[in-house]
Structure formats: C-alpha cells, structure tokens
Coordinates of C-alpha atoms and ligand atoms in Angstrom, one line a residue:
M1 CA 43.7 30.9 107.0
K2 CA 44.4 34.0 104.9
T3 CA 41.3 36.3 105.3
V4 CA 41.0 39.2 102.9
T5 CA 38.3 41.7 102.1
T6 CA 39.4 42.9 98.6
I7 CA 39.0 41.3 95.2
A8 CA 42.7 42.0 94.4
E9 CA 44.1 40.2 97.4
M10 CA 41.8 37.2 96.9
R11 CA 42.7 37.0 93.2
A12 CA 46.4 37.2 94.0
A13 CA 46.3 34.6 96.8
C14 CA 44.3 32.1 94.7
L15 CA 46.5 32.7 91.6
A16 CA 49.6 32.0 93.6
A17 CA 48.1 28.7 94.9
R18 CA 47.1 27.6 91.4
Q19 CA 50.5 28.6 90.0
G20 CA 52.1 26.5 92.7
G21 CA 50.3 23.6 91.1
K22 CA 47.5 23.3 93.6
R23 CA 44.1 22.2 92.5
L24 CA 41.8 24.8 94.1
G25 CA 38.3 24.0 95.5
F26 CA 35.9 26.9 96.2
V27 CA 32.9 27.1 98.6
P28 CA 30.8 30.3 98.3
T29 CA 28.5 31.0 101.2
M30 CA 26.4 33.8 102.8
G31 CA 27.8 32.9 106.3
A32 CA 25.9 32.1 109.5
L33 CA 27.6 28.7 108.9
H34 CA 26.2 25.4 109.9
E35 CA 27.2 21.7 109.3
G36 CA 25.7 21.9 105.8
H37 CA 28.3 24.6 104.8
L38 CA 31.0 22.7 106.6
S39 CA 30.2 19.5 104.7
L40 CA 30.9 21.4 101.5
V41 CA 34.3 22.5 102.8
R42 CA 35.1 18.9 103.7
A43 CA 34.1 17.7 100.3
A44 CA 36.2 20.4 98.8
R45 CA 39.2 19.4 100.9
E46 CA 38.9 15.8 99.8
R47 CA 38.9 16.8 96.1
S48 CA 41.3 19.7 96.1
D49 CA 44.8 20.7 97.3
A50 CA 43.6 24.0 98.7
V51 CA 40.2 25.4 99.6
A52 CA 39.0 28.9 99.1
A53 CA 35.7 30.1 100.6
S54 CA 33.7 33.3 100.6
V55 CA 31.2 34.8 103.1
F56 CA 29.1 37.5 101.5
V57 CA 25.4 38.2 102.1
N58 CA 24.6 39.1 98.5
P59 CA 22.0 41.9 98.3
A60 CA 21.3 41.2 94.6
Q61 CA 19.7 37.9 95.4
F62 CA 17.2 39.3 97.9
G63 CA 13.9 40.8 96.9
P64 CA 12.8 44.2 98.2
N65 CA 10.6 42.7 100.9
E66 CA 12.9 39.9 101.8
D67 CA 15.3 39.4 104.8
F68 CA 18.5 41.0 103.5
A69 CA 18.8 43.4 106.5
K70 CA 18.0 40.8 109.2
Y71 CA 19.8 37.8 107.6
P72 CA 21.9 36.3 110.4
R73 CA 25.6 37.4 110.4
D74 CA 28.4 36.2 112.6
L75 CA 31.6 36.7 110.8
E76 CA 33.9 36.0 113.7
R77 CA 32.3 32.6 114.4
D78 CA 32.3 31.8 110.6
K79 CA 36.0 32.6 110.4
K80 CA 36.9 30.3 113.3
L81 CA 34.8 27.5 111.8
L82 CA 36.3 27.8 108.3
A83 CA 39.9 28.0 109.7
S84 CA 39.3 24.9 111.8
E85 CA 38.0 23.1 108.7
G86 CA 41.3 23.9 106.9
V87 CA 40.1 26.6 104.5
E88 CA 43.2 28.4 103.2
F89 CA 41.7 31.6 101.6
L90 CA 38.6 33.4 102.8
L91 CA 37.1 36.4 101.0
T92 CA 34.7 38.6 103.1
P93 CA 34.1 41.6 100.9
S94 CA 31.9 44.6 101.5
V95 CA 28.9 45.3 99.3
D96 CA 30.7 48.2 97.7
E97 CA 33.7 46.0 96.9
M98 CA 31.5 43.5 95.0
Y99 CA 29.2 46.0 93.5
P100 CA 31.1 49.3 93.0
K101 CA 29.0 52.3 92.0
G102 CA 27.9 52.0 88.4
A103 CA 28.0 48.2 88.2
A104 CA 25.5 47.3 85.5
T105 CA 26.3 43.9 84.2
I106 CA 24.3 40.8 85.2
V107 CA 24.5 37.1 84.4
Y108 CA 21.1 35.7 83.8
V109 CA 20.2 32.1 82.9
E110 CA 17.0 32.4 80.9
G111 CA 14.2 30.0 81.5
L112 CA 15.6 28.1 84.5
S113 CA 15.7 31.3 86.5
E114 CA 11.9 31.5 86.5
K115 CA 11.3 28.1 87.8
L116 CA 10.8 26.7 91.4
C117 CA 12.0 29.5 93.8
G118 CA 12.5 31.8 90.8
R119 CA 8.7 32.0 90.4
S120 CA 8.1 33.3 93.9
R121 CA 11.4 35.2 94.2
P122 CA 11.7 37.2 91.0
G123 CA 15.3 38.3 90.4
H124 CA 16.7 35.8 93.0
F125 CA 18.5 33.5 90.6
R126 CA 19.8 36.4 88.5
G127 CA 21.4 37.7 91.7
V128 CA 22.9 34.3 92.4
T129 CA 24.3 33.7 89.0
T130 CA 25.8 37.2 88.8
I131 CA 27.6 36.9 92.2
V132 CA 28.7 33.3 91.5
A133 CA 30.1 34.3 88.1
K134 CA 32.0 37.2 89.7
L135 CA 33.4 35.0 92.4
F136 CA 34.5 32.4 89.8
N137 CA 36.3 35.1 87.9
I138 CA 38.1 36.2 91.2
V139 CA 38.9 32.8 92.6
A140 CA 39.2 30.9 89.3
P141 CA 38.7 27.6 91.1
D142 CA 39.1 24.1 89.5
A143 CA 36.0 23.0 91.3
A144 CA 33.2 24.7 93.2
F145 CA 31.0 23.0 95.8
F146 CA 27.3 23.6 96.2
G147 CA 24.5 22.1 98.4
Q148 CA 21.9 19.9 96.8
K149 CA 19.5 21.5 99.3
D150 CA 19.3 24.4 96.8
A151 CA 18.7 22.0 93.9
A152 CA 17.4 24.7 91.5
Q153 CA 20.5 26.7 92.2
V154 CA 22.7 23.8 91.3
A155 CA 20.9 23.2 88.0
I156 CA 21.1 26.9 87.1
I157 CA 24.8 27.2 88.0
R158 CA 25.6 24.1 86.0
K159 CA 23.8 25.7 83.0
M160 CA 25.7 29.0 83.5
V161 CA 29.0 27.2 83.6
R162 CA 28.2 25.3 80.5
D163 CA 26.8 28.2 78.5
L164 CA 29.6 30.7 79.5
N165 CA 32.5 28.1 79.4
F166 CA 33.7 28.5 82.9
P167 CA 36.5 26.0 83.4
V168 CA 35.0 24.9 86.7
E169 CA 33.8 21.5 87.8
I170 CA 30.5 21.9 89.8
V171 CA 30.1 19.4 92.6
A172 CA 26.7 19.0 94.3
C173 CA 26.9 17.7 97.9
P174 CA 24.1 16.0 99.8
T175 CA 21.7 17.9 102.1
V176 CA 22.8 17.9 105.7
R177 CA 19.9 17.5 108.2
E178 CA 19.2 17.9 111.9
P179 CA 18.8 14.6 113.6
D180 CA 15.0 15.0 113.4
G181 CA 15.1 15.5 109.6
L182 CA 14.9 19.3 109.2
A183 CA 17.3 20.4 106.5
M184 CA 19.9 22.7 107.9
S185 CA 19.6 26.3 106.9
S186 CA 20.9 29.6 108.2
R187 CA 17.2 30.7 108.2
N188 CA 16.3 28.0 110.8
A189 CA 17.6 30.6 113.3
Y190 CA 14.4 32.6 112.7
L191 CA 12.1 29.8 113.9
N192 CA 10.6 29.9 117.4
A193 CA 10.1 26.6 119.3
A194 CA 6.6 26.0 117.9
E195 CA 7.7 26.9 114.3
R196 CA 10.7 24.6 114.6
K197 CA 8.3 21.7 115.2
Q198 CA 6.0 22.8 112.4
A199 CA 8.9 23.0 110.0
L200 CA 9.4 19.3 110.3
V201 CA 6.4 18.8 108.0
L202 CA 8.6 19.6 104.9
S203 CA 11.0 16.7 105.4
R204 CA 8.2 14.5 106.6
A205 CA 6.2 15.1 103.4
L206 CA 9.4 14.3 101.3
R207 CA 10.0 11.2 103.3
E208 CA 6.5 10.0 102.6
V209 CA 7.1 10.5 98.9
E210 CA 10.3 8.5 99.1
K211 CA 8.5 5.8 101.0
K212 CA 5.7 5.6 98.4
F213 CA 8.3 5.6 95.6
A214 CA 10.3 2.8 97.3
A215 CA 7.1 0.8 97.6
G216 CA 6.8 1.0 93.8
E217 CA 4.6 4.1 93.1
R218 CA 5.9 5.9 90.0
G219 CA 3.0 8.3 89.3
A220 CA 4.0 11.9 89.9
G221 CA 0.4 12.8 90.6
E222 CA 0.1 10.1 93.3
L223 CA 3.4 11.0 94.8
M224 CA 2.3 14.7 94.8
S225 CA -1.0 13.9 96.6
A226 CA 0.9 11.8 99.2
A227 CA 3.1 14.8 100.0
K228 CA 0.1 17.2 100.1
T229 CA -1.8 15.0 102.5
V230 CA 1.2 15.2 104.9
L231 CA 1.6 18.9 104.4
A232 CA -2.2 19.5 105.1
R233 CA -1.8 18.1 108.6
E234 CA 0.2 21.2 109.5
P235 CA -2.2 24.0 108.4
S236 CA 0.0 26.7 110.0
V237 CA 2.6 26.0 107.3
T238 CA 1.7 27.8 104.0
L239 CA 2.8 26.0 100.9
D240 CA 4.6 28.1 98.3
Y241 CA 5.2 25.3 95.9
L242 CA 5.5 21.5 95.7
E243 CA 6.8 20.2 92.4
I244 CA 8.1 17.0 90.9
V245 CA 10.5 18.0 88.1
N246 CA 13.4 16.9 86.0
P247 CA 16.5 18.0 88.0
E248 CA 18.2 19.5 85.0
T249 CA 15.3 21.3 83.2
L250 CA 13.2 21.9 86.3
D251 CA 10.2 21.1 84.2
P252 CA 7.5 18.7 85.5
V253 CA 8.2 15.1 84.8
P254 CA 5.7 13.0 82.8
N255 CA 3.0 11.8 85.2
E256 CA 3.6 8.1 84.6
D257 CA 7.4 8.1 85.5
A258 CA 8.8 9.9 88.5
R259 CA 12.1 8.0 88.4
G260 CA 15.1 10.3 88.9
A261 CA 12.8 13.2 89.5
L262 CA 13.5 16.1 91.9
V263 CA 10.7 16.6 94.5
A264 CA 11.0 20.2 95.7
V265 CA 9.0 22.0 98.3
A266 CA 9.0 25.6 99.6
A267 CA 6.8 26.8 102.4
F268 CA 6.3 29.6 104.9
V269 CA 6.6 28.6 108.5
G270 CA 5.5 31.8 110.3
G271 CA 7.3 34.5 108.4
T272 CA 10.2 32.2 107.4
R273 CA 10.5 30.7 104.0
L274 CA 12.1 27.3 104.0
I275 CA 12.9 24.9 101.2
D276 CA 13.7 21.2 101.0
N277 CA 13.9 18.5 98.3
V278 CA 14.8 14.9 97.5
V279 CA 15.8 13.2 94.3
L280 CA 14.0 9.9 93.7
G281 CA 16.1 6.9 92.7
G282 CA 16.0 5.0 89.5
K283 CA 16.9 5.9 86.0
R284 CA 14.7 8.1 83.9
K285 CA 13.5 6.6 80.6
G286 CA 15.1 8.3 77.5
Ligands
LIG1 P1 24.0 29.9 101.7 O1 25.0 30.4 102.7 O2 22.7 29.6 102.2 O3 24.1 30.7 100.4 O4 24.6 28.4 101.3 C1 25.9 28.3 100.8 C2 26.0 26.9 100.3 O5 25.7 25.9 101.3 C3 25.0 26.6 99.1 O6 25.7 25.9 98.1 C4 24.0 25.8 99.8 O7 23.3 24.9 98.9 C5 24.8 25.0 100.8 N1 23.9 24.5 101.9 C6 23.0 25.2 102.6 N2 22.4 24.4 103.5 C7 22.8 23.2 103.3 C8 22.6 21.9 103.8 N3 21.6 21.7 104.8 N4 23.2 20.8 103.4 C9 24.2 21.0 102.4 N5 24.5 22.1 101.8 C10 23.8 23.2 102.3

C-alpha cells in the first residue's frame, strides 16, 4: 500500500492507476477503523481494479462544542487494516495540507444540509460536502463507497455529485452491526459498559418499526409511536430526533404510506451522540 500525506503525491498515484486503465474505487474515512469501514473497502475491491482510501479527521465537519479534539485516532492500526484489505493508495493528510491558510471556498448542498443531523449539527454537512468534493478532485475515482449508516450523508453526496457533475458513481453499502445489533461506529469507543447496553435501544427501536412494518403497518405515525415506546424504556438515552422520511429528499413521508421510507434516529447516550437507521421495504407510490 502506498501511503502518502500530500495532495500532489495522491493525485499522481491515482492518476497513474487510472491512466493504466484501472477502474478506481475510493473509500473516504475519518479513521479509527472498524468492520463497517472495512466492508466499504471490500465492496470497493469487488467493483474496482484498485482501491484508494483516505484517513482524515475533518475539522470542518465538527461543531465548536463537538468531539474533534478527542475523536479516536490510531493511524498505525488503520494503515495495517487497510493494507491487509488490499487498499493500494492511502492519503493521510494534515489539516494544513487539506485547508491551507486562506482557504475560503465551501461546497454546500442547500436544503438537504439542514435536515436530520444537519438540524442539530449546524455546518456539519457543509464540512462533509466540502471535504468530499476536495477528495474527489484529488483522487478522481470512478466510484466512491459510503455507509448507509450515515443515510443523510449519502443523500447529500448523491445530490452534490449530480448538481456539480462529478463523474463518480456513489455506492451505498449496508450498515454493519455488532452481533447484538448496535451499529458500528468509531464513537462507540466512548461508551462505558452501562452506556454500551443503553445504546442498544436505538437498534431495538428500529427493529420494532421493521417488525410492525413487516406485519402490515404502513402508517408513519403508528410506526413512529412504536419506536418511541421502545426508546422511552431507556430514559437515560436522550432522543435528538426520530424521523420517517423520504431517503432522497429527507422530507417526512405522507402519514398513510411509509413504504420505502428511511427511519432515522439520533440520540445521546451519556455524552455520546449516536445515529442509526433502517430503510423500510416496498415501493413508494408515485
Ligand atoms: P467515518 O469514518 O465515520 O467518517 O465513516 C467513513 C465511512 O464509513 C462513511 O461512509 C460511513 O457511513 C461508513 N460507516 C461508518 N460506520 C459504518 C457501519 N457501521 N456500517 C457501514 N458503513 C459505515
């Protein structure tokens, strides 16, 4: 695996691969890698001839009172994992390399960026789209792989790619979970033993919604109350949002038809903010 810290080296390595006729897959991450990240690399390998990845904790997507400084970092471990998964090119830039003094340009997807996590994390998605656009310009991948776990991020990046004509295929990969159902996240490392148990209420609430949906319930309101009943059984967990929305527009679905809807939840477990979601089956009308 060729590991580089500068934009110029990454650009040259990726360009050479593409000029050699290789279809290039790209997996951007913030490191502290887990099986969720590695599943993206595996998906990228299956659909590409060479895989590029990045590990960069992007300050622009953290709010002033968020966890940028304490976000888990273990670059040596990340490098070993990515190398063992067959990543060919890894970019691990410094903050100054990505945001040199005077950087003033942002990429902002209007509307969508204010929904779901965007409502409670102002500026978050603007930080995400800015860094992803920069990385796409550096790597110029044929396809980029993102986790469905961050469903709003997928919707926003798809919109950015469409609106700004990036020649990149966006592939969303299923959420990887711990055996007990907890969605894998680098932030799970913050949880103590008691919180780790409490955190299960998120996936439990989503499973309840899926169960009700499978039993024939289509009403968004009914499905929402089913989830809320489960969440209320864990009062130590503070709900940020629970929404049943169209996965592309992120707007609430009509109450009578939750088919194909994204059920998204965010909650604080102790000081840790966790998110999870499921997409309900069935085709939406119209
Ligand atoms: P992050 O390092 O948190 O920025 O995540 C990098 C990529 O990994 C994003 O596309 C995430 O959606 C994806 N990801 C994070 N957790 C999971 C998971 N549990 N399952 C699948 N993909 C994930």
